């Protein structure tokens, strides 16, 4: 059984959201119910659920609760699958199906590479929140100028 009660709830969530999240995860992960069935069972509309899911704290809490149900055996099995997928795509001519598997299970790698490229261009989401549009434009033009000079 999961360690669901050991997962701290974010202080900004209402008690309704916290109780729903705990029940939702148990019904979804353990019992395998659909989102619609869970909402009916718990008396919350799917519209309300999707509204709550727009809240970053609620989503993070759901993911932490789900993670509390993951067993060591499941992690080991998942790691075996990941190693197998890496072997498949490392072949000289991987199939489209193997590439799809890789992208599905290694999306975090793709995202990390995209973040690196964005950092290199100065358009990283983490820094763009604190930098004005004019400053970002100046940085991009500066980098573009350096790239153009490097090609000469």
CSV table of N, CA and C in Angstrom, one decimal:
chain,number,residue,atom,x,y,z
A,1,UNK,N,0.8,-1.2,0.0
A,1,UNK,CA,0.0,0.0,0.0
A,1,UNK,C,0.9,1.2,0.0
A,2,UNK,N,0.4,2.3,-0.6
A,2,UNK,CA,1.2,3.5,-0.7
A,2,UNK,C,1.4,4.2,0.6
A,3,UNK,N,2.3,5.1,0.6
A,3,UNK,CA,2.6,5.9,1.8
A,3,UNK,C,1.9,7.3,1.6
A,4,UNK,N,0.7,7.2,1.2
A,4,UNK,CA,-0.1,8.4,0.8
A,4,UNK,C,-0.2,9.4,1.9
A,5,UNK,N,-0.3,9.0,3.2
A,5,UNK,CA,-0.4,9.9,4.3
A,5,UNK,C,0.9,10.6,4.7
A,6,UNK,N,2.0,10.1,4.1
A,6,UNK,CA,3.3,10.7,4.4
A,6,UNK,C,3.6,11.8,3.4
A,7,UNK,N,2.8,12.0,2.4
A,7,UNK,CA,3.0,13.1,1.4
A,7,UNK,C,2.4,14.4,1.9
A,8,UNK,N,3.3,15.4,2.1
A,8,UNK,CA,2.8,16.6,2.7
A,8,UNK,C,1.9,17.4,1.6
A,9,UNK,N,0.8,17.9,2.1
A,9,UNK,CA,-0.1,18.6,1.2
A,9,UNK,C,0.4,20.1,1.1
A,10,UNK,N,0.3,20.6,-0.1
A,10,UNK,CA,0.7,22.1,-0.2
A,10,UNK,C,-0.3,22.9,0.6
A,11,UNK,N,0.2,23.9,1.3
A,11,UNK,CA,-0.6,24.8,2.2
A,11,UNK,C,-1.7,25.5,1.4
A,12,UNK,N,-1.6,25.7,0.1
A,12,UNK,CA,-2.6,26.5,-0.6
A,12,UNK,C,-3.8,25.7,-1.0
A,13,UNK,N,-3.8,24.4,-0.9
A,13,UNK,CA,-4.9,23.6,-1.3
A,13,UNK,C,-5.9,23.5,-0.2
A,14,UNK,N,-7.2,23.5,-0.6
A,14,UNK,CA,-8.3,23.4,0.3
A,14,UNK,C,-8.4,22.0,0.8
A,15,UNK,N,-9.1,21.8,2.0
A,15,UNK,CA,-9.2,20.4,2.5
A,15,UNK,C,-10.0,19.5,1.5
A,16,UNK,N,-10.9,20.1,0.8
A,16,UNK,CA,-11.7,19.4,-0.3
A,16,UNK,C,-10.7,18.8,-1.3
A,17,UNK,N,-9.8,19.7,-1.8
A,17,UNK,CA,-8.9,19.3,-2.8
A,17,UNK,C,-7.9,18.2,-2.3
A,18,UNK,N,-7.5,18.3,-1.1
A,18,UNK,CA,-6.6,17.4,-0.5
A,18,UNK,C,-7.2,16.0,-0.4
A,19,UNK,N,-8.4,16.0,0.2
A,19,UNK,CA,-9.2,14.8,0.4
A,19,UNK,C,-9.5,14.1,-1.0
A,20,UNK,N,-9.9,14.9,-1.9
A,20,UNK,CA,-10.2,14.4,-3.2
A,20,UNK,C,-9.0,13.8,-3.9
A,21,UNK,N,-7.9,14.5,-3.8
A,21,UNK,CA,-6.6,14.0,-4.4
A,21,UNK,C,-6.2,12.7,-3.8
A,22,UNK,N,-6.3,12.5,-2.5
A,22,UNK,CA,-6.0,11.2,-1.9
A,22,UNK,C,-6.9,10.1,-2.4
A,23,UNK,N,-8.2,10.4,-2.4
A,23,UNK,CA,-9.1,9.4,-2.9
A,23,UNK,C,-9.0,9.1,-4.4
A,24,UNK,N,-8.8,10.2,-5.1
A,24,UNK,CA,-8.6,10.1,-6.6
A,24,UNK,C,-7.4,9.1,-6.9
A,25,UNK,N,-6.3,9.4,-6.3
A,25,UNK,CA,-5.1,8.6,-6.6
A,25,UNK,C,-5.3,7.1,-6.2
A,26,UNK,N,-5.9,6.9,-5.1
A,26,UNK,CA,-6.2,5.5,-4.7
A,26,UNK,C,-7.1,4.8,-5.7
A,27,UNK,N,-8.2,5.4,-6.0
A,27,UNK,CA,-9.1,4.9,-7.0
A,27,UNK,C,-8.5,4.7,-8.4
A,28,UNK,N,-7.6,5.6,-8.8
A,28,UNK,CA,-7.0,5.5,-10.1
A,28,UNK,C,-5.9,4.5,-10.1
A,29,UNK,N,-5.0,4.6,-9.2
A,29,UNK,CA,-3.8,3.7,-9.2
A,29,UNK,C,-4.1,2.3,-8.7
A,30,UNK,N,-4.8,2.2,-7.6
A,30,UNK,CA,-5.0,0.9,-7.0
A,30,UNK,C,-6.2,0.2,-7.7
A,31,UNK,N,-7.3,0.9,-7.8
A,31,UNK,CA,-8.6,0.3,-8.3
A,31,UNK,C,-8.7,0.4,-9.8
A,32,UNK,N,-7.9,1.2,-10.5
A,32,UNK,CA,-8.0,1.3,-11.9
A,32,UNK,C,-9.2,2.0,-12.5
A,33,UNK,N,-9.9,2.8,-11.7
A,33,UNK,CA,-11.1,3.5,-12.2
A,33,UNK,C,-10.8,4.6,-13.2
A,34,UNK,N,-11.7,4.9,-14.1
A,34,UNK,CA,-11.6,6.0,-15.0
A,34,UNK,C,-11.8,7.3,-14.3
A,35,UNK,N,-11.4,8.4,-14.9
A,35,UNK,CA,-11.6,9.7,-14.3
A,35,UNK,C,-13.1,10.0,-14.1
A,36,UNK,N,-13.9,9.6,-15.1
A,36,UNK,CA,-15.3,9.9,-15.0
A,36,UNK,C,-15.9,9.1,-13.8
A,37,UNK,N,-15.5,7.8,-13.7
A,37,UNK,CA,-16.1,7.0,-12.6
A,37,UNK,C,-15.6,7.5,-11.2
A,38,UNK,N,-14.4,8.0,-11.2
A,38,UNK,CA,-13.8,8.5,-9.9
A,38,UNK,C,-14.6,9.8,-9.5
A,39,UNK,N,-14.9,10.7,-10.5
A,39,UNK,CA,-15.6,11.9,-10.2
A,39,UNK,C,-17.0,11.6,-9.7
A,40,UNK,N,-17.7,10.6,-10.4
A,40,UNK,CA,-19.0,10.2,-9.9
A,40,UNK,C,-19.0,9.7,-8.5
A,41,UNK,N,-18.0,8.8,-8.2
A,41,UNK,CA,-17.9,8.2,-6.9
A,41,UNK,C,-17.7,9.2,-5.8
A,42,UNK,N,-16.8,10.2,-6.1
A,42,UNK,CA,-16.5,11.2,-5.1
A,42,UNK,C,-17.4,12.4,-5.1
A,43,UNK,N,-18.3,12.5,-6.1
A,43,UNK,CA,-19.2,13.6,-6.1
A,43,UNK,C,-18.6,14.9,-6.5
A,44,UNK,N,-17.7,14.8,-7.4
A,44,UNK,CA,-17.0,16.0,-7.9
A,44,UNK,C,-17.2,16.0,-9.5
A,45,UNK,N,-17.6,17.1,-10.1
A,45,UNK,CA,-17.7,17.1,-11.5
A,45,UNK,C,-16.4,17.1,-12.2
A,46,UNK,N,-16.3,16.5,-13.4
A,46,UNK,CA,-15.1,16.5,-14.1
A,46,UNK,C,-14.6,17.9,-14.5
A,47,UNK,N,-15.6,18.8,-14.6
A,47,UNK,CA,-15.2,20.2,-14.9
A,47,UNK,C,-14.4,20.8,-13.7
A,48,UNK,N,-14.9,20.4,-12.5
A,48,UNK,CA,-14.2,20.9,-11.3
A,48,UNK,C,-12.8,20.3,-11.2
A,49,UNK,N,-12.7,19.0,-11.5
A,49,UNK,CA,-11.4,18.3,-11.5
A,49,UNK,C,-10.4,19.0,-12.4
A,50,UNK,N,-10.9,19.2,-13.7
A,50,UNK,CA,-10.0,19.8,-14.7
A,50,UNK,C,-9.6,21.2,-14.3
A,51,UNK,N,-10.5,21.9,-13.6
A,51,UNK,CA,-10.2,23.2,-13.1
A,51,UNK,C,-9.1,23.1,-12.0
A,52,UNK,N,-9.2,22.2,-11.1
A,52,UNK,CA,-8.2,22.0,-10.1
A,52,UNK,C,-6.9,21.6,-10.7
A,53,UNK,N,-6.9,20.8,-11.8
A,53,UNK,CA,-5.7,20.3,-12.5
A,53,UNK,C,-4.9,21.5,-13.1
A,54,UNK,N,-5.6,22.6,-13.3
A,54,UNK,CA,-4.8,23.8,-13.8
A,54,UNK,C,-4.0,24.4,-12.7
A,55,UNK,N,-4.2,24.0,-11.5
A,55,UNK,CA,-3.5,24.5,-10.3
A,55,UNK,C,-2.2,23.7,-10.2
A,56,UNK,N,-1.1,24.4,-10.3
A,56,UNK,CA,0.2,23.7,-10.3
A,56,UNK,C,0.5,22.9,-9.0
A,57,UNK,N,0.1,23.5,-7.9
A,57,UNK,CA,0.2,22.9,-6.6
A,57,UNK,C,-0.6,21.6,-6.5
A,58,UNK,N,-1.8,21.6,-7.0
A,58,UNK,CA,-2.7,20.5,-7.0
A,58,UNK,C,-2.1,19.3,-7.9
A,59,UNK,N,-1.6,19.7,-9.1
A,59,UNK,CA,-1.0,18.7,-10.0
A,59,UNK,C,0.2,18.1,-9.3
A,60,UNK,N,1.1,18.9,-8.7
A,60,UNK,CA,2.3,18.4,-8.1
A,60,UNK,C,1.9,17.4,-7.0
A,61,UNK,N,0.9,17.8,-6.2
A,61,UNK,CA,0.4,16.9,-5.1
A,61,UNK,C,-0.1,15.6,-5.7
A,62,UNK,N,-0.9,15.6,-6.7
A,62,UNK,CA,-1.3,14.4,-7.3
A,62,UNK,C,-0.2,13.5,-7.8
A,63,UNK,N,0.8,14.1,-8.4
A,63,UNK,CA,2.0,13.3,-8.8
A,63,UNK,C,2.8,12.7,-7.7
A,64,UNK,N,2.9,13.5,-6.6
A,64,UNK,CA,3.6,13.0,-5.4
A,64,UNK,C,2.8,11.8,-4.8
A,65,UNK,N,1.5,12.0,-4.7
A,65,UNK,CA,0.6,10.9,-4.2
A,65,UNK,C,0.7,9.7,-5.0
A,66,UNK,N,0.7,9.8,-6.4
A,66,UNK,CA,0.9,8.7,-7.3
A,66,UNK,C,2.2,8.0,-7.0
A,67,UNK,N,3.2,8.8,-6.9
A,67,UNK,CA,4.6,8.2,-6.7
A,67,UNK,C,4.6,7.4,-5.4
A,68,UNK,N,3.8,7.8,-4.4
A,68,UNK,CA,3.9,7.0,-3.1
A,68,UNK,C,3.4,5.6,-3.3
A,69,UNK,N,2.7,5.3,-4.4
A,69,UNK,CA,2.2,3.9,-4.6
A,69,UNK,C,3.1,3.1,-5.4
A,70,UNK,N,4.2,3.7,-6.0
A,70,UNK,CA,5.1,2.9,-6.8
A,70,UNK,C,6.0,2.0,-5.9
A,71,UNK,N,6.1,0.7,-6.3
A,71,UNK,CA,6.9,-0.2,-5.5
A,71,UNK,C,8.3,-0.3,-6.1
A,72,UNK,N,9.2,-0.9,-5.4
A,72,UNK,CA,10.6,-1.1,-5.9
A,72,UNK,C,10.5,-2.1,-7.0
A,73,UNK,N,9.7,-3.1,-7.0
A,73,UNK,CA,9.5,-4.1,-8.1
A,73,UNK,C,9.1,-3.4,-9.4
A,74,UNK,N,8.2,-2.4,-9.3
A,74,UNK,CA,7.7,-1.7,-10.4
A,74,UNK,C,8.8,-0.8,-11.0
A,75,UNK,N,9.6,-0.2,-10.1
A,75,UNK,CA,10.7,0.6,-10.6
A,75,UNK,C,11.8,-0.2,-11.3
A,76,UNK,N,12.1,-1.4,-10.7
A,76,UNK,CA,13.0,-2.3,-11.4
A,76,UNK,C,12.5,-2.7,-12.8
A,77,UNK,N,11.3,-3.1,-12.8
A,77,UNK,CA,10.7,-3.5,-14.1
A,77,UNK,C,10.7,-2.4,-15.1
A,78,UNK,N,10.4,-1.2,-14.7
A,78,UNK,CA,10.4,0.0,-15.6
A,78,UNK,C,11.8,0.3,-16.1
A,79,UNK,N,12.8,0.2,-15.2
A,79,UNK,CA,14.2,0.4,-15.6
A,79,UNK,C,14.7,-0.7,-16.6
A,80,UNK,N,14.2,-1.9,-16.4
A,80,UNK,CA,14.5,-3.0,-17.4
A,80,UNK,C,13.9,-2.6,-18.8
A,81,UNK,N,12.7,-2.1,-18.8
A,81,UNK,CA,12.1,-1.7,-20.1
A,81,UNK,C,12.8,-0.6,-20.7
A,82,UNK,N,13.2,0.4,-19.9
A,82,UNK,CA,14.0,1.5,-20.4
A,82,UNK,C,15.3,1.1,-21.0
A,83,UNK,N,16.0,0.2,-20.4
A,83,UNK,CA,17.3,-0.3,-20.9
A,83,UNK,C,17.1,-1.0,-22.2
A,84,UNK,N,16.0,-1.8,-22.3
A,84,UNK,CA,15.7,-2.5,-23.5
A,84,UNK,C,15.4,-1.5,-24.7
A,85,UNK,N,14.6,-0.5,-24.4
A,85,UNK,CA,14.3,0.6,-25.4
A,85,UNK,C,15.6,1.3,-25.9
A,86,UNK,N,16.5,1.6,-24.9
A,86,UNK,CA,17.8,2.2,-25.3
A,86,UNK,C,18.5,1.3,-26.3
A,87,UNK,N,18.5,0.0,-26.0
A,87,UNK,CA,19.2,-0.9,-26.9
A,87,UNK,C,18.6,-0.9,-28.3
A,88,UNK,N,17.3,-0.9,-28.3
A,88,UNK,CA,16.6,-0.9,-29.6
A,88,UNK,C,16.9,0.3,-30.5
A,89,UNK,N,16.9,1.5,-29.9
A,89,UNK,CA,17.1,2.7,-30.6
A,89,UNK,C,18.6,3.0,-30.9
A,90,UNK,N,19.5,2.2,-30.2
A,90,UNK,CA,20.9,2.4,-30.4
A,90,UNK,C,21.4,1.6,-31.6
A,91,UNK,N,20.6,0.7,-32.1
A,91,UNK,CA,20.9,-0.1,-33.3
A,91,UNK,C,21.1,0.9,-34.5
A,92,UNK,N,21.8,0.4,-35.5
A,92,UNK,CA,22.1,1.2,-36.7
A,92,UNK,C,20.9,1.8,-37.3
A,93,UNK,N,19.9,1.0,-37.5
A,93,UNK,CA,18.6,1.5,-38.2
A,93,UNK,C,17.4,1.1,-37.3
A,94,UNK,N,17.2,1.9,-36.3
A,94,UNK,CA,16.0,1.6,-35.5
A,94,UNK,C,14.7,1.8,-36.2
A,95,UNK,N,13.7,1.0,-35.9
A,95,UNK,CA,12.4,1.2,-36.6
A,95,UNK,C,11.7,2.4,-36.1
A,96,UNK,N,10.6,2.8,-36.8
A,96,UNK,CA,9.8,3.9,-36.4
A,96,UNK,C,9.1,3.6,-35.1
A,97,UNK,N,8.7,2.3,-34.9
A,97,UNK,CA,8.1,1.9,-33.6
A,97,UNK,C,9.1,2.1,-32.5
A,98,UNK,N,10.3,1.7,-32.7
A,98,UNK,CA,11.3,1.8,-31.6
A,98,UNK,C,11.6,3.3,-31.3
A,99,UNK,N,11.6,4.2,-32.3
A,99,UNK,CA,11.8,5.6,-32.1
A,99,UNK,C,10.6,6.2,-31.3
A,100,UNK,N,9.4,5.7,-31.6
A,100,UNK,CA,8.2,6.2,-30.9
A,100,UNK,C,8.3,5.8,-29.4
A,101,UNK,N,8.7,4.5,-29.2
A,101,UNK,CA,8.9,4.1,-27.8
A,101,UNK,C,9.9,5.0,-27.1
A,102,UNK,N,11.0,5.3,-27.7
A,102,UNK,CA,12.0,6.1,-27.1
A,102,UNK,C,11.4,7.5,-26.7
A,103,UNK,N,10.8,8.1,-27.7
A,103,UNK,CA,10.2,9.4,-27.5
A,103,UNK,C,9.1,9.4,-26.4
A,104,UNK,N,8.4,8.3,-26.3
A,104,UNK,CA,7.3,8.2,-25.3
A,104,UNK,C,8.0,8.1,-23.9
A,105,UNK,N,9.0,7.3,-23.8
A,105,UNK,CA,9.6,7.0,-22.5
A,105,UNK,C,10.7,7.8,-22.1
A,106,UNK,N,11.3,8.6,-23.0
A,106,UNK,CA,12.4,9.4,-22.8
A,106,UNK,C,12.1,10.9,-23.1
A,107,UNK,N,10.9,11.3,-23.0
A,107,UNK,CA,10.5,12.6,-23.3
A,107,UNK,C,11.3,13.6,-22.5
A,108,UNK,N,11.7,13.3,-21.3
A,108,UNK,CA,12.5,14.2,-20.5
A,108,UNK,C,13.9,14.5,-21.1
A,109,UNK,N,14.4,13.5,-21.9
A,109,UNK,CA,15.7,13.8,-22.6
A,109,UNK,C,15.5,14.8,-23.7
A,110,UNK,N,14.4,14.7,-24.4
A,110,UNK,CA,14.0,15.6,-25.5
A,110,UNK,C,13.9,17.0,-24.9
A,111,UNK,N,13.1,17.1,-23.8
A,111,UNK,CA,12.9,18.4,-23.1
A,111,UNK,C,14.2,19.0,-22.6
A,112,UNK,N,15.1,18.2,-22.1
A,112,UNK,CA,16.4,18.7,-21.6
A,112,UNK,C,17.2,19.2,-22.7
A,113,UNK,N,17.2,18.6,-23.9
A,113,UNK,CA,17.9,19.1,-25.1
A,113,UNK,C,17.3,20.4,-25.5
A,114,UNK,N,16.0,20.4,-25.6
A,114,UNK,CA,15.3,21.7,-26.0
A,114,UNK,C,15.7,22.8,-25.0
A,115,UNK,N,15.7,22.5,-23.7
A,115,UNK,CA,16.1,23.6,-22.7
A,115,UNK,C,17.5,24.1,-23.0
A,116,UNK,N,18.4,23.1,-23.3
A,116,UNK,CA,19.8,23.5,-23.6
A,116,UNK,C,19.9,24.5,-24.7
A,117,UNK,N,19.1,24.1,-25.8
A,117,UNK,CA,19.1,25.0,-27.0
A,117,UNK,C,18.5,26.4,-26.7
A,118,UNK,N,17.5,26.4,-25.9
A,118,UNK,CA,16.8,27.6,-25.5
A,118,UNK,C,17.8,28.5,-24.6
A,119,UNK,N,18.5,27.8,-23.7
A,119,UNK,CA,19.5,28.5,-22.9
A,119,UNK,C,20.5,29.1,-23.8
A,120,UNK,N,21.0,28.4,-24.7
A,120,UNK,CA,22.0,28.9,-25.6
A,120,UNK,C,21.6,30.1,-26.4
A,121,UNK,N,20.3,30.1,-26.7
A,121,UNK,CA,19.7,31.3,-27.4
A,121,UNK,C,19.3,32.4,-26.5
A,122,UNK,N,19.3,32.1,-25.2
A,122,UNK,CA,18.9,33.1,-24.2
A,122,UNK,C,17.4,33.2,-24.1
A,123,UNK,N,16.6,32.2,-24.4
A,123,UNK,CA,15.2,32.3,-24.3
A,123,UNK,C,14.6,31.2,-23.3
A,124,UNK,N,15.4,30.9,-22.3
A,124,UNK,CA,15.0,29.9,-21.3
A,124,UNK,C,13.8,30.5,-20.6
A,125,UNK,N,12.8,29.6,-20.4
A,125,UNK,CA,11.6,30.0,-19.6
A,125,UNK,C,11.9,30.4,-18.2
A,126,UNK,N,12.9,29.9,-17.6
A,126,UNK,CA,13.1,30.2,-16.2
A,126,UNK,C,13.7,31.6,-16.1
A,127,UNK,N,14.4,32.1,-17.1
A,127,UNK,CA,15.0,33.4,-17.0
A,127,UNK,C,14.1,34.4,-17.6
A,128,UNK,N,13.3,34.0,-18.6
A,128,UNK,CA,12.4,35.0,-19.4
A,128,UNK,C,11.4,35.6,-18.5
A,129,UNK,N,11.0,35.0,-17.4
A,129,UNK,CA,10.0,35.6,-16.5
A,129,UNK,C,10.5,36.8,-15.9
A,130,UNK,N,11.8,36.9,-15.7
A,130,UNK,CA,12.4,38.0,-14.9
A,130,UNK,C,13.1,39.0,-15.8
A,131,UNK,N,13.1,38.8,-17.1
A,131,UNK,CA,13.8,39.6,-18.1
A,131,UNK,C,12.8,40.3,-19.0
A,132,UNK,N,12.9,41.6,-19.2
A,132,UNK,CA,12.0,42.3,-20.1
A,132,UNK,C,12.1,41.8,-21.5
A,133,UNK,N,11.1,42.1,-22.3
A,133,UNK,CA,11.1,41.7,-23.7
A,133,UNK,C,12.2,42.4,-24.4
A,134,UNK,N,12.5,43.7,-24.1
A,134,UNK,CA,13.5,44.4,-24.7
A,134,UNK,C,14.9,43.8,-24.4
A,135,UNK,N,15.1,43.3,-23.2
A,135,UNK,CA,16.4,42.7,-22.8
A,135,UNK,C,16.5,41.4,-23.5
A,136,UNK,N,15.5,40.6,-23.6
A,136,UNK,CA,15.6,39.3,-24.4
A,136,UNK,C,15.9,39.6,-25.8
A,137,UNK,N,15.3,40.6,-26.4
A,137,UNK,CA,15.5,41.0,-27.8
A,137,UNK,C,17.0,41.4,-28.0
A,138,UNK,N,17.5,42.2,-27.1
A,138,UNK,CA,18.9,42.6,-27.1
A,138,UNK,C,19.8,41.4,-27.1
A,139,UNK,N,19.6,40.5,-26.1
A,139,UNK,CA,20.4,39.3,-26.0
A,139,UNK,C,20.4,38.4,-27.2
A,140,UNK,N,19.2,38.2,-27.8
A,140,UNK,CA,19.1,37.4,-29.0
A,140,UNK,C,19.8,38.0,-30.2
A,141,UNK,N,19.7,39.3,-30.3
A,141,UNK,CA,20.4,40.0,-31.4
A,141,UNK,C,21.9,40.0,-31.2
A,142,UNK,N,22.3,40.1,-30.0
A,142,UNK,CA,23.7,40.0,-29.6
A,142,UNK,C,24.3,38.6,-30.0
A,143,UNK,N,23.6,37.6,-29.6
A,143,UNK,CA,24.0,36.2,-29.9
A,143,UNK,C,24.0,36.0,-31.4
A,144,UNK,N,22.9,36.5,-32.1
A,144,UNK,CA,22.9,36.3,-33.5
A,144,UNK,C,24.1,37.0,-34.2
A,145,UNK,N,24.4,38.2,-33.7
A,145,UNK,CA,25.6,38.9,-34.2
A,145,UNK,C,26.9,38.1,-34.0
A,146,UNK,N,27.0,37.4,-32.9
A,146,UNK,CA,28.2,36.6,-32.6
A,146,UNK,C,28.2,35.4,-33.5
A,147,UNK,N,27.0,34.8,-33.7
A,147,UNK,CA,27.0,33.6,-34.6
A,147,UNK,C,27.3,34.0,-36.0
A,148,UNK,N,26.8,35.1,-36.5
A,148,UNK,CA,27.1,35.6,-37.9
A,148,UNK,C,28.6,35.9,-38.0
A,149,UNK,N,29.2,36.5,-37.0
A,149,UNK,CA,30.7,36.8,-37.0
A,149,UNK,C,31.5,35.5,-37.0
A,150,UNK,N,31.0,34.5,-36.3
A,150,UNK,CA,31.8,33.2,-36.2
A,150,UNK,C,31.8,32.5,-37.6
A,151,UNK,N,30.7,32.8,-38.4
A,151,UNK,CA,30.6,32.1,-39.7
A,151,UNK,C,31.6,32.8,-40.7
A,152,UNK,N,31.9,34.0,-40.5
A,152,UNK,CA,32.8,34.7,-41.5
A,152,UNK,C,34.2,34.3,-41.5
